[in-house]
mmCIF file of C-alpha atoms in Angstrom:
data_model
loop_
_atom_site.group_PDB
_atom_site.id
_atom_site.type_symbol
_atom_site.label_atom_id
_atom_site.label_comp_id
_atom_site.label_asym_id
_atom_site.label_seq_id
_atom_site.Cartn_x
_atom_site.Cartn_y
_atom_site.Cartn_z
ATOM 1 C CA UNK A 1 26.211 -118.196 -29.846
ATOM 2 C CA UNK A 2 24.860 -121.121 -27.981
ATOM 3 C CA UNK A 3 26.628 -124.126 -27.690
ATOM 4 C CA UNK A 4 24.997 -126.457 -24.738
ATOM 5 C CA UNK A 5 21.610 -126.591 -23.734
ATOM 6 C CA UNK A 6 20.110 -128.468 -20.683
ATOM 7 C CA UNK A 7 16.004 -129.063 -19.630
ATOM 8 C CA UNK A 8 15.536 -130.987 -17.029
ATOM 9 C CA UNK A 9 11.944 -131.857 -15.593
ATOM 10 C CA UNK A 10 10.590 -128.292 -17.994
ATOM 11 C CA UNK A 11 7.689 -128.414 -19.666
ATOM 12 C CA UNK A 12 7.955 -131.517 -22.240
ATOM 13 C CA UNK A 13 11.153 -132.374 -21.032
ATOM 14 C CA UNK A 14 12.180 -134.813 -18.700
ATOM 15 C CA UNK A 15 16.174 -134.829 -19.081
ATOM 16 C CA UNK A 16 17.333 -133.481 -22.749
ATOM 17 C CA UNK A 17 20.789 -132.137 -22.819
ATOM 18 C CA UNK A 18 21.924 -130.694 -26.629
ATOM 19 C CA UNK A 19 24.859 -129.095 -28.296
ATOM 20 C CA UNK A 20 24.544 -126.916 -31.328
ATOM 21 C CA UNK A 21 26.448 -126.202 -34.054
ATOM 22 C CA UNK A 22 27.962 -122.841 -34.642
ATOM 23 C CA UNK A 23 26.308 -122.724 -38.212
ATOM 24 C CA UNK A 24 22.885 -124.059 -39.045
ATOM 25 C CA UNK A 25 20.791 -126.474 -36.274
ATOM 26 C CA UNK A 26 17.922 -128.312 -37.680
ATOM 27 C CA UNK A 27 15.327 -129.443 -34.980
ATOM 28 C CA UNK A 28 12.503 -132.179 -36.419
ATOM 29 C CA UNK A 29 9.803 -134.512 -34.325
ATOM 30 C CA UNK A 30 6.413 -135.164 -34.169
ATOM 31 C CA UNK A 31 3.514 -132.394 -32.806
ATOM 32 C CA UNK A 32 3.857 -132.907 -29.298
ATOM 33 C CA UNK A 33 7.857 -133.428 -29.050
ATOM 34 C CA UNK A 34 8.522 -130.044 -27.750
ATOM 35 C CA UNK A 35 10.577 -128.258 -30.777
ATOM 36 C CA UNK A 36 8.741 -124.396 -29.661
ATOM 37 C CA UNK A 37 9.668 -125.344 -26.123
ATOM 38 C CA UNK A 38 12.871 -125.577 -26.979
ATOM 39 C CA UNK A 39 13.436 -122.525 -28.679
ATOM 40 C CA UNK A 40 11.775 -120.655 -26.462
ATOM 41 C CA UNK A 41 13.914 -121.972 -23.824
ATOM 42 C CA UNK A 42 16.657 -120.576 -25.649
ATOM 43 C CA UNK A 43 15.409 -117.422 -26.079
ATOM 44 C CA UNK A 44 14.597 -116.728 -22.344
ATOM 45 C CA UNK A 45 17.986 -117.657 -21.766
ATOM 46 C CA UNK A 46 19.874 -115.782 -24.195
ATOM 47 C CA UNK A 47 20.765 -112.288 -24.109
ATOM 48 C CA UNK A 48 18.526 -111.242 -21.472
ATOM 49 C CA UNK A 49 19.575 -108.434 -18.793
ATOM 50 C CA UNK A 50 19.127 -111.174 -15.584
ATOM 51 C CA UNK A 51 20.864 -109.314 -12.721
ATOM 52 C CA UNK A 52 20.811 -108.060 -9.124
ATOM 53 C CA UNK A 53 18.389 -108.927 -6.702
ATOM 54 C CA UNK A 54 15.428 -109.417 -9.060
ATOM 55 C CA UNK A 55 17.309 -111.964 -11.487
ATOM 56 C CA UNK A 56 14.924 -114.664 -10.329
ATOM 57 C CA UNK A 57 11.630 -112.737 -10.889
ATOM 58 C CA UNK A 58 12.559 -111.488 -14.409
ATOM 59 C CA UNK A 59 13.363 -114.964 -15.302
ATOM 60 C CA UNK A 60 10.229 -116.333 -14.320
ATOM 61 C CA UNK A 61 8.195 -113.440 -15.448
ATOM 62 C CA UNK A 62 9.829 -113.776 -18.684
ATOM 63 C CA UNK A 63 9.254 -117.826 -18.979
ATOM 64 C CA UNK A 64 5.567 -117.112 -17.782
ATOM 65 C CA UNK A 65 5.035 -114.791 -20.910
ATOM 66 C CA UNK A 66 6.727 -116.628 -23.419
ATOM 67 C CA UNK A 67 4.836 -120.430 -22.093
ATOM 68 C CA UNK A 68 1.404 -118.796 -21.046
ATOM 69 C CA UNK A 69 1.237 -121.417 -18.110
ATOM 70 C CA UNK A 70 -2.409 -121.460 -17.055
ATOM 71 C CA UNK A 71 -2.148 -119.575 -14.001
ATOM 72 C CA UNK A 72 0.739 -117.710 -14.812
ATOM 73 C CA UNK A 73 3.193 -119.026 -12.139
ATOM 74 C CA UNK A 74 6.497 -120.407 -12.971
ATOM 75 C CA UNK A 75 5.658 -123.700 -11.111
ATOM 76 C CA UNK A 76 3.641 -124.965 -13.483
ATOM 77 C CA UNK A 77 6.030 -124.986 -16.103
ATOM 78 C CA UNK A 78 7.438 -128.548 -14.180
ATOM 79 C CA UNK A 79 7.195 -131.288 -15.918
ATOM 80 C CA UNK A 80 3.909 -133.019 -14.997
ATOM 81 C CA UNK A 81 3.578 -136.289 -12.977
ATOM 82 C CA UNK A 82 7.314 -135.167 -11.214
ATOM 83 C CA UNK A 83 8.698 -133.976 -7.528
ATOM 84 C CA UNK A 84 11.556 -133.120 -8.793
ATOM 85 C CA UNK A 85 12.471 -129.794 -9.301
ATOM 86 C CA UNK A 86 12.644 -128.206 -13.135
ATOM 87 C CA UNK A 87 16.165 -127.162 -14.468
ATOM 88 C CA UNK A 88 17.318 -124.940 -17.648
ATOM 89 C CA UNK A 89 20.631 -124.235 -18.094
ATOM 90 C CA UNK A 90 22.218 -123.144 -21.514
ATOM 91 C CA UNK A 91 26.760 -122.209 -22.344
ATOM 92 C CA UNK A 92 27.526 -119.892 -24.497
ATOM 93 C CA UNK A 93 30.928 -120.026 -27.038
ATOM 94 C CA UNK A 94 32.455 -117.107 -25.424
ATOM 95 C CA UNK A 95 32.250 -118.554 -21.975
ATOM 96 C CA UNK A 96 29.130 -117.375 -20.219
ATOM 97 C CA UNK A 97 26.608 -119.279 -18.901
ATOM 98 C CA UNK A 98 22.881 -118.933 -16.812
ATOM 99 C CA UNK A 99 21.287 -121.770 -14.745
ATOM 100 C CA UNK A 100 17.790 -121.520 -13.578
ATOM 101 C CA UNK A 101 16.083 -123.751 -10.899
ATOM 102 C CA UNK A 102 12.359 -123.504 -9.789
ATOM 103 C CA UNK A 103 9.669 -126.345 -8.098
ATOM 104 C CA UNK A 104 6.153 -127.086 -8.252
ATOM 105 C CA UNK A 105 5.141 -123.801 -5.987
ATOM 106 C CA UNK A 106 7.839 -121.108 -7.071
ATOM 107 C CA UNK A 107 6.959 -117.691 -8.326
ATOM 108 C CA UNK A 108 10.493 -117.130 -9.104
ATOM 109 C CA UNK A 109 13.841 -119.005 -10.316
ATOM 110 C CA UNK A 110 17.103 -119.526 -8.392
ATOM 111 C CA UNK A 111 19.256 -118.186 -11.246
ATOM 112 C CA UNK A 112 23.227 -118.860 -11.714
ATOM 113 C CA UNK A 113 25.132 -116.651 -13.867
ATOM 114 C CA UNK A 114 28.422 -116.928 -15.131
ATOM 115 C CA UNK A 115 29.540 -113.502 -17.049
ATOM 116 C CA UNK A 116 32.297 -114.818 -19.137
ATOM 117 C CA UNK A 117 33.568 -112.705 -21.758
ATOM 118 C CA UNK A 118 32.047 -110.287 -23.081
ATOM 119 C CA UNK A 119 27.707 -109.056 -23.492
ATOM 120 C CA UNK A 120 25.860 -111.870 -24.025
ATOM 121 C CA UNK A 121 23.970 -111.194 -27.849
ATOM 122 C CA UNK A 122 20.408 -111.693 -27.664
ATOM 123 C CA UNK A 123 18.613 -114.291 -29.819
ATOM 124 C CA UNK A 124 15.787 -113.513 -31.938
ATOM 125 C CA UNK A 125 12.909 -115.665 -32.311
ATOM 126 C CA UNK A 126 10.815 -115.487 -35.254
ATOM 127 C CA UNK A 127 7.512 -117.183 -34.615
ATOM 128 C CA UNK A 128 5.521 -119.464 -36.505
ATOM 129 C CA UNK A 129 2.881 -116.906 -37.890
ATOM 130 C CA UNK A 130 4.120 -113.863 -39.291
ATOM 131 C CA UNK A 131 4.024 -110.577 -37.290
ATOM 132 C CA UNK A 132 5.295 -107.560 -40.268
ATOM 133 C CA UNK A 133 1.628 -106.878 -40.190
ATOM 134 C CA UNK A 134 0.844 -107.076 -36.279
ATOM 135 C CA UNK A 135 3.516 -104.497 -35.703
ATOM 136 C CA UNK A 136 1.220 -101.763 -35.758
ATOM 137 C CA UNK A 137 -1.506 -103.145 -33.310
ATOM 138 C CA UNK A 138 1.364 -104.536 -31.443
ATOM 139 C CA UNK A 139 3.786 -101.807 -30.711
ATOM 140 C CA UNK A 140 0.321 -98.987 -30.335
ATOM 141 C CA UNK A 141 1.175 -95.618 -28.358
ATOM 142 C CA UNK A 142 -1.579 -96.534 -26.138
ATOM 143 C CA UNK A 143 -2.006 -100.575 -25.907
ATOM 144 C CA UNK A 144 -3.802 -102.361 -23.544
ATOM 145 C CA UNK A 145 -0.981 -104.293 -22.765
ATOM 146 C CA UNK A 146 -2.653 -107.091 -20.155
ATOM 147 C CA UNK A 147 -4.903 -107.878 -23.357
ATOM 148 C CA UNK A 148 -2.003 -108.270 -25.731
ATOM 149 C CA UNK A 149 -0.011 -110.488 -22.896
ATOM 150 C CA UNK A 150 -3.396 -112.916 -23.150
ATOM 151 C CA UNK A 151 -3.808 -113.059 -26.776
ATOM 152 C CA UNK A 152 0.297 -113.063 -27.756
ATOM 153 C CA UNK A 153 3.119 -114.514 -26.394
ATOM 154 C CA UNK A 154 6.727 -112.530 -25.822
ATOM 155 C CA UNK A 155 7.915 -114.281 -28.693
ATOM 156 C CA UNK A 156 5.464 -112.152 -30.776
ATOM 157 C CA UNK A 157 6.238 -108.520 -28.683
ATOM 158 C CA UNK A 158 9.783 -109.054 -28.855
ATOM 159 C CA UNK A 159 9.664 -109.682 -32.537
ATOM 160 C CA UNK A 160 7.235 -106.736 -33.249
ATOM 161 C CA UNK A 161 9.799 -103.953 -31.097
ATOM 162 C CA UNK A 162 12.574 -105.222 -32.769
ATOM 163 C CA UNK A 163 10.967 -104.827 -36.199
ATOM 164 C CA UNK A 164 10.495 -101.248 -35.454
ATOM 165 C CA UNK A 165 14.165 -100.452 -34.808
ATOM 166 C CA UNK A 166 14.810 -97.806 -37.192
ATOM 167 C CA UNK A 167 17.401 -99.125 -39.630
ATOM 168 C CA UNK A 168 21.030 -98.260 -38.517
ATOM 169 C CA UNK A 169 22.800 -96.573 -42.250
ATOM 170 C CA UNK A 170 21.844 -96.762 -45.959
ATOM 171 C CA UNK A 171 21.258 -100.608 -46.812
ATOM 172 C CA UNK A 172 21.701 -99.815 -50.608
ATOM 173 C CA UNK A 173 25.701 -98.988 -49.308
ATOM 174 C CA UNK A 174 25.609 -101.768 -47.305
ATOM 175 C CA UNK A 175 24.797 -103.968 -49.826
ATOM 176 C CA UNK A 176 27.601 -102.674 -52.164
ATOM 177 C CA UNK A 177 30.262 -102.914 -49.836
ATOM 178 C CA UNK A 178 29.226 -105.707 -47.311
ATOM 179 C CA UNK A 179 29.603 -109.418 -48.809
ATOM 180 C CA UNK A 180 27.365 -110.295 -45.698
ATOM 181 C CA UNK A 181 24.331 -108.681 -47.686
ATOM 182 C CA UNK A 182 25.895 -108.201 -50.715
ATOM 183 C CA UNK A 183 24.340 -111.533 -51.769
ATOM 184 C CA UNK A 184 21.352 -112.149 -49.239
ATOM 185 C CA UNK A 185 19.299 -108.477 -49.430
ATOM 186 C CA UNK A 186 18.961 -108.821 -53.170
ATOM 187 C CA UNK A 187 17.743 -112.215 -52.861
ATOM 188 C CA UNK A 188 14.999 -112.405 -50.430
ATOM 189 C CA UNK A 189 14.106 -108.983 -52.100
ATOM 190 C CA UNK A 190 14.057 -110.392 -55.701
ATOM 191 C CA UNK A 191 12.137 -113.769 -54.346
ATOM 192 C CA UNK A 192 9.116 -111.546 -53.226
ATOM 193 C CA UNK A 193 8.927 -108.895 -56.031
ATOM 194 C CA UNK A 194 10.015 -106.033 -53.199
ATOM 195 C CA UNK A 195 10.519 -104.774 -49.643
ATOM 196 C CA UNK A 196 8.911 -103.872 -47.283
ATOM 197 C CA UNK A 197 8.951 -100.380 -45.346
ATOM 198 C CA UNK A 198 8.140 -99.110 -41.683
ATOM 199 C CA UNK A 199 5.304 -95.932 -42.293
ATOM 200 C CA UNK A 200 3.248 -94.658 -39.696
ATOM 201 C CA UNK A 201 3.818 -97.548 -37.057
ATOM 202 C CA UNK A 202 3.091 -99.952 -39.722
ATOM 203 C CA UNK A 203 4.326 -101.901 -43.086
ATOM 204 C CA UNK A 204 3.968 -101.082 -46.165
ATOM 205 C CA UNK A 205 5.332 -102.930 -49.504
ATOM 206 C CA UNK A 206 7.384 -101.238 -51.877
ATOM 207 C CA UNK A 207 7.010 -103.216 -55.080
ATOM 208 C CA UNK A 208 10.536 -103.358 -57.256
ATOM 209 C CA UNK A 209 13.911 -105.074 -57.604
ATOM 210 C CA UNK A 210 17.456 -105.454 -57.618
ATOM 211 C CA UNK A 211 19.421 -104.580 -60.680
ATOM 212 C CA UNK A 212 22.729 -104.679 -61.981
ATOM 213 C CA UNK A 213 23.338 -101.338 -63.355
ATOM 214 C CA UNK A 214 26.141 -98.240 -63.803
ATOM 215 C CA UNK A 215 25.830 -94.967 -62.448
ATOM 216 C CA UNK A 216 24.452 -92.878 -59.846
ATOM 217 C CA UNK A 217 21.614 -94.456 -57.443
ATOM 218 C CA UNK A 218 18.155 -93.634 -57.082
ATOM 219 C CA UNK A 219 17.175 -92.218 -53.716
ATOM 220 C CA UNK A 220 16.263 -94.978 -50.836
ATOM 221 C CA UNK A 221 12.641 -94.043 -49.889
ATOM 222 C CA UNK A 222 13.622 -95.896 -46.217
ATOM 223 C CA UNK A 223 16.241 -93.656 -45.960
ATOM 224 C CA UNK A 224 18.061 -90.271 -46.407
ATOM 225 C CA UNK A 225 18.500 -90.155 -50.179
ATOM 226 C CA UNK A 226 22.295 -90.606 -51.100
ATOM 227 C CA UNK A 227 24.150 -91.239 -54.035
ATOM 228 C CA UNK A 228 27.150 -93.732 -54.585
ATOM 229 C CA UNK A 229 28.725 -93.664 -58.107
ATOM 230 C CA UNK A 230 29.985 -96.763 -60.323
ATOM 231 C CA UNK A 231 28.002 -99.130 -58.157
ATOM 232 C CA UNK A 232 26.089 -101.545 -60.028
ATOM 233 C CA UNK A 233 23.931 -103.312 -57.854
ATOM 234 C CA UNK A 234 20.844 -101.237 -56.551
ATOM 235 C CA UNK A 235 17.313 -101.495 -55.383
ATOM 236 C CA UNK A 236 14.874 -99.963 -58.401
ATOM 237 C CA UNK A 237 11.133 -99.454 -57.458
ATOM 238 C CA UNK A 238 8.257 -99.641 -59.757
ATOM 239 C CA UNK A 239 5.960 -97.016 -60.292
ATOM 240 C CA UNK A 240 3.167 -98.667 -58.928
ATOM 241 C CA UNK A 241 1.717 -97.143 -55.154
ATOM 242 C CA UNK A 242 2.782 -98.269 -51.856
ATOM 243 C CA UNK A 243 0.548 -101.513 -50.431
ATOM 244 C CA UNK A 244 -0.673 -101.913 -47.046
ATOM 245 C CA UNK A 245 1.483 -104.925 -45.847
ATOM 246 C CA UNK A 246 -1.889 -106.954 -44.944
ATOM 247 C CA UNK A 247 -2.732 -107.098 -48.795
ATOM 248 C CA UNK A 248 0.499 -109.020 -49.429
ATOM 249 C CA UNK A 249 0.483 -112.792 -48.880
ATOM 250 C CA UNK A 250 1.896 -114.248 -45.632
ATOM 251 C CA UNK A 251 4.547 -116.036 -47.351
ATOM 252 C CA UNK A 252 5.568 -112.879 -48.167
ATOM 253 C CA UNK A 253 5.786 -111.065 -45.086
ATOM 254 C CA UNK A 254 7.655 -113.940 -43.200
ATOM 255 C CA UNK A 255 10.240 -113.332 -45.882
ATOM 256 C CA UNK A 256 10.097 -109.386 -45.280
ATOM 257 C CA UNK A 257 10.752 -110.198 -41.542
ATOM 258 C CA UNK A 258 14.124 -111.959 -41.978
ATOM 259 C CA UNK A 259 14.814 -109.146 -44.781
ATOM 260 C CA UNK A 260 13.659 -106.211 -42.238
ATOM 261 C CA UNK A 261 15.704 -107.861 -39.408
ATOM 262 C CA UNK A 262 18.442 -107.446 -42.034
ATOM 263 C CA UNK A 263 18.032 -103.832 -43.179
ATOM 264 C CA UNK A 264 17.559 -102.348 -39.588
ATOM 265 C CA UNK A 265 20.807 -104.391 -38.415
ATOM 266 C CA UNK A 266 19.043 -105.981 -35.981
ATOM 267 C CA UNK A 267 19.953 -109.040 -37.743
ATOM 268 C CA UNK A 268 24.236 -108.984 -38.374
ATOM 269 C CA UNK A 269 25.828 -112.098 -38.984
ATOM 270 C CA UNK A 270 28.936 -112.755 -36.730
ATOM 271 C CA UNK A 271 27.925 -110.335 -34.442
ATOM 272 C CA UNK A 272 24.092 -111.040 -33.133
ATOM 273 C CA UNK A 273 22.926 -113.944 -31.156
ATOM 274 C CA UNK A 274 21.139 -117.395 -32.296
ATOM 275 C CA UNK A 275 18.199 -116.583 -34.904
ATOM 276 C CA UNK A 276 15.549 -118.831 -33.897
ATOM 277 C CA UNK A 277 12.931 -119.610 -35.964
ATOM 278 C CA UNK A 278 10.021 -122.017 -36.017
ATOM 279 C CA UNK A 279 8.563 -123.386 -38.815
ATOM 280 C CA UNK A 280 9.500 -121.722 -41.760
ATOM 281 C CA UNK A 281 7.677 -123.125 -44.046
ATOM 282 C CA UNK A 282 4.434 -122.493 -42.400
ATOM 283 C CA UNK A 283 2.024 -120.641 -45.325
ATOM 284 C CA UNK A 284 5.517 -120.202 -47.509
ATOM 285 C CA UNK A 285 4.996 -121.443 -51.345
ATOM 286 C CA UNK A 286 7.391 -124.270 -51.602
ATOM 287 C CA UNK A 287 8.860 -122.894 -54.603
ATOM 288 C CA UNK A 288 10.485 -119.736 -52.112
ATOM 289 C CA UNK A 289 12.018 -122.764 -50.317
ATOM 290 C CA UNK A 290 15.235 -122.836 -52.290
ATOM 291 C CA UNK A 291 16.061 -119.362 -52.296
ATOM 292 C CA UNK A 292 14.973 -119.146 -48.478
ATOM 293 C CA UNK A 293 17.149 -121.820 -47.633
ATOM 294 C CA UNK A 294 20.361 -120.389 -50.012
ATOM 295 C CA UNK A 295 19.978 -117.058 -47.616
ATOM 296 C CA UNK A 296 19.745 -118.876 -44.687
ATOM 297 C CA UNK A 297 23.394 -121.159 -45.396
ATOM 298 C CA UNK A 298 24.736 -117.658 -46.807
ATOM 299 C CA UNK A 299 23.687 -115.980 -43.042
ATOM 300 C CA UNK A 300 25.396 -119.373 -41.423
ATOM 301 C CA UNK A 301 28.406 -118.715 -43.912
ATOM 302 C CA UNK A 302 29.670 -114.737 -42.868
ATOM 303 C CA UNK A 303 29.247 -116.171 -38.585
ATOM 304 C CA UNK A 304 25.201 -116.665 -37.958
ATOM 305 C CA UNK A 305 23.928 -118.913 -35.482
ATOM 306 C CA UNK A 306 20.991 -120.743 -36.735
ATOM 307 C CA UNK A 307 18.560 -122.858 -34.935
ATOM 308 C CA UNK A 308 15.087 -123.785 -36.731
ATOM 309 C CA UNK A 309 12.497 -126.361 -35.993
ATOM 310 C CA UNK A 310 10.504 -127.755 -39.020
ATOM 311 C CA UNK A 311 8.158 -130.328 -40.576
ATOM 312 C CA UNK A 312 8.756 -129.789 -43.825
ATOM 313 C CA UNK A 313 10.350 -132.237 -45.840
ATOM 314 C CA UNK A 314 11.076 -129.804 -49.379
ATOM 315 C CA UNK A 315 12.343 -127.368 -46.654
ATOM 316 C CA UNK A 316 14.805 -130.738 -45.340
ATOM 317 C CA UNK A 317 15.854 -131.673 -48.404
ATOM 318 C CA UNK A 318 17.123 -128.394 -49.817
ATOM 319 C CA UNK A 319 19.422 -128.209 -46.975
ATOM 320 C CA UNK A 320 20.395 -131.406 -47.522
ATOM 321 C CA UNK A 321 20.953 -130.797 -51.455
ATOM 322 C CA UNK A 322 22.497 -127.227 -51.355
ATOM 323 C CA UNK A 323 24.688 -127.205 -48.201
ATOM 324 C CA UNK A 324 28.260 -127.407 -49.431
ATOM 325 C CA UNK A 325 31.275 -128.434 -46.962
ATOM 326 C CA UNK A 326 33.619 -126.790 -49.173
ATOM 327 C CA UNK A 327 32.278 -123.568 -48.353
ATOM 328 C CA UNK A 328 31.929 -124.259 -44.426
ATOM 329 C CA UNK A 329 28.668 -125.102 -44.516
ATOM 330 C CA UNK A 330 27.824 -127.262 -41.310
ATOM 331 C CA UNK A 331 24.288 -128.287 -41.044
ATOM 332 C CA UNK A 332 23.352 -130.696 -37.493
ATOM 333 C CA UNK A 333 20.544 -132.297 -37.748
ATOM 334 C CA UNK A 334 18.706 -132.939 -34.012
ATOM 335 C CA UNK A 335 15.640 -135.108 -33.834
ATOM 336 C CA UNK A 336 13.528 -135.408 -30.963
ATOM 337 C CA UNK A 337 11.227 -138.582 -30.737
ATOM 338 C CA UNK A 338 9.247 -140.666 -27.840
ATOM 339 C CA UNK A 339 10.324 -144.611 -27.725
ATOM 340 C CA UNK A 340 6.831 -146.925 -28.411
ATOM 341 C CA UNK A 341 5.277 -147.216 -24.993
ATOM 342 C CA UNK A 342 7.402 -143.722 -23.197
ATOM 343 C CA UNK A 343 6.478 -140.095 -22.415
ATOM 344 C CA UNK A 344 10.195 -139.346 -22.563
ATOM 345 C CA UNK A 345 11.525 -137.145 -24.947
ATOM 346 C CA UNK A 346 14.639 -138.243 -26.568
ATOM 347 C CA UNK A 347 17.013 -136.569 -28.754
ATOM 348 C CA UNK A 348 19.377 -138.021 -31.680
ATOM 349 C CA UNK A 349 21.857 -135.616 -33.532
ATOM 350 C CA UNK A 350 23.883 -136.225 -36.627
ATOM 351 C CA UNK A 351 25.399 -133.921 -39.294
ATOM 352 C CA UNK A 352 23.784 -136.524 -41.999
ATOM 353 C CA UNK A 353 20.541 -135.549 -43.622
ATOM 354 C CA UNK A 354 19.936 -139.680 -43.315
ATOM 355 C CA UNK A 355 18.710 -138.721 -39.639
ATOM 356 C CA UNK A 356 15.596 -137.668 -41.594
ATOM 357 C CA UNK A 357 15.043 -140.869 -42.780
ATOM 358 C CA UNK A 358 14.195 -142.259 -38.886
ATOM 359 C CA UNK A 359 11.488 -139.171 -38.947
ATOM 360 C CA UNK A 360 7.701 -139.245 -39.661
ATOM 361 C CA UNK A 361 8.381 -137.008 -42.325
ATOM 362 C CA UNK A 362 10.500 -139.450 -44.177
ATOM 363 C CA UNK A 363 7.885 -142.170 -43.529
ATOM 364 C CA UNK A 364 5.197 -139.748 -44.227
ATOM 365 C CA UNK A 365 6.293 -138.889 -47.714
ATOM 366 C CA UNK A 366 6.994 -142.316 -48.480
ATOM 367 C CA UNK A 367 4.083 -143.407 -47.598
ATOM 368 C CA UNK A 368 2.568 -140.927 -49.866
ATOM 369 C CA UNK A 369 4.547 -141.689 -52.850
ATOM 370 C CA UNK A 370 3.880 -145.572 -52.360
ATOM 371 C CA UNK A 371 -0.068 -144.606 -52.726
ATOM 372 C CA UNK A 372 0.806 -142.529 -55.776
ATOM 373 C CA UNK A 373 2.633 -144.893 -57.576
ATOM 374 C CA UNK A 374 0.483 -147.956 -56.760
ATOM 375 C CA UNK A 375 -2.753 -145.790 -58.115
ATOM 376 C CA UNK A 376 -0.382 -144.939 -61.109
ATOM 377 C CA UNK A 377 -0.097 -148.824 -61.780
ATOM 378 C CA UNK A 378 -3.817 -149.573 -60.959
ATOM 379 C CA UNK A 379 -3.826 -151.293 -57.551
ATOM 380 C CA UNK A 380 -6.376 -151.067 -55.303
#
């Protein structure tokens, strides 16, 4: 879990400094105000194996594939228009710590590491377009990995190997006996009709549902068919064929990512590192947007970091309507903004969904329901 994180003279950035709550971290601005950069920032810095004498070269080569820098050296991920060298530096809750430093010229980062206690959990980063049905082109026997490198970002690879990880017991027990999925599975499976399933280096979609009902359970296709008696909630699939993930919409699929991430126990709340996610709402119907953001305030509930950076205002407002304090919820709002006449990134951060209302997406939609209403009345 990350609590601090510093950018100094990095891409966007020309001094932001941030703490994050341990539940759910909201990150809004403008297009240009460096919400990817951020998370990406945090995912280079969290969880990675950085050590011995090559800690500064697998830092940079790992900023260099996530940022795609034109020339590919770590240099030109300074801030423009400074002499000053770039810093990132992010503390964790257990105690660790990494500091990177690089300057205009540097192929590699003078890296800092303080251990702490305990492995440091990796983040995962869902990107903003979905990757269920990439995985296969992706993750190929025989890639031409340089091409992929050009064309994807590590964001994208590290999302598509961890979508492969075989899934670690039977979910359908899992979701019996474990009130961390007891509640979410069922959900994101019921809000898309389904699930979807790893075949052949690919997805597929398993049309069906969860049910309340007694007795034995049917087989899990996923997994090795077992049966667990007087259980009443179970996955139940129609009899219609398997789909080819691609013929499913995308709104879909970026729901079967967080629910794969779930089932393979890649994703395990209380135990995994920040889930990072930007743009959530891209190509999602905004009538998932409820139920999306109930899973995502239930994963935040049972101990899961979450930082997300959005646009959306129904995706804002949700949170702000369904978050309850009395059930822990803690929702920080960060905004990042440029003052009228400054290049300089700025942050504000308040656990008050009011923040939004300093936002272009506030104005935005206000805007929009002023025209509305004055067309409804006949103005001009």
């Amino acid at each position: 879990m990350i609590t601090n994180l510093q950018l100094k003279n990095f891409t966007a950035f020309t001094d932001l400094v941030i703490d994050f709550s341990p539940g759910i971290n909201i990150v809004l601005g403008e297009n240009g105000t460096g919400k990817t950069q951020l998370l990406k920032a945090i995912l280079a810095l969290s969880g990675q194996e950085y050590s011995g004498a090559q800690v500064g070269e697998q830092l940079a080569g790992k900023l260099c594939r996530l940022y795609h820098p034109l020339n590919n050296q770590l240099g030109e991920l300074r801030r423009a228009g400074t002499r000053a060298g770039a810093l990132l530096s992010a503390t964790y809750a257990s105690g660790q710590h990494i500091t990177a430093k690089f300057n205009g010229s540097a192929t590699e980062a003078k890296v800092s590491v303080g251990m702490g206690n305990g492995r440091l959990a990796p983040a995962i980063f869902i990107p903003t377009k979905e990757v269920l049905s990439l995985v296969r082109g992706l993750t190929a026997e025989q890639p031409h990995l340089p091409t992929i490198e050009r064309i994807f970002d590590d964001g994208y690879l590290d999302l598509a190997n961890t979508l492969r990880k075989e899934d670690d017991g039977n979910l359908q027990k899992k979701t019996q006996t474990n009130p961390r999925f007891s509640s979410i599975v069922p959900r994101l499976t019921n809000l898309i009709g389904g699930r979807y399933l790893l075949k052949a280096g690919g997805f597929c979609f398993q049309a069906g549902m969860y049910v309340d009902q007694q007795g034995e359970s049917v087989a899990d296709e996923e997994l090795a068919p077992q049966s667990f008696k007087d259980s009443k909630l179970r996955f139940v699939s129609k009899q219609s064929p398997l789909m080819s993930s691609g013929m499913t919409a995308e709104g879909f699929r970026k729901i079967g990512v967080l629910q794969r991430l779930l089932s393979n126990g890649s994703l395990n709340p209380g135990t995994t590192g920040p889930l990072l996610w930007d743009e959530p709402e891209s190509n999602l119907n905004p009538k998932l947007m409820k139920d999306l953001v109930l899973a995502l305030l239930e994963l935040a509930r049972n101990g899961q970091q979450v930082i997300l950076a959005t646009h959306d205002y129904v995706l804002l407002k949700w949170f702000d309507l369904l978050m309850d304090r009395g059930k822990g919820d803690h929702v920080v709002f960060h905004r990042l903004y440029r003052e009228a006449g400054s290049d300089d990134i700025q942050r504000e951060s308040q656990a008050d969904y009011s923040i939004v209302g300093r936002s272009a997406i506030s104005n935005t939609f206000a805007e929009l329901y002023d025209e509305d209403v004055k067309r409804a009345l006949g103005g001009d």
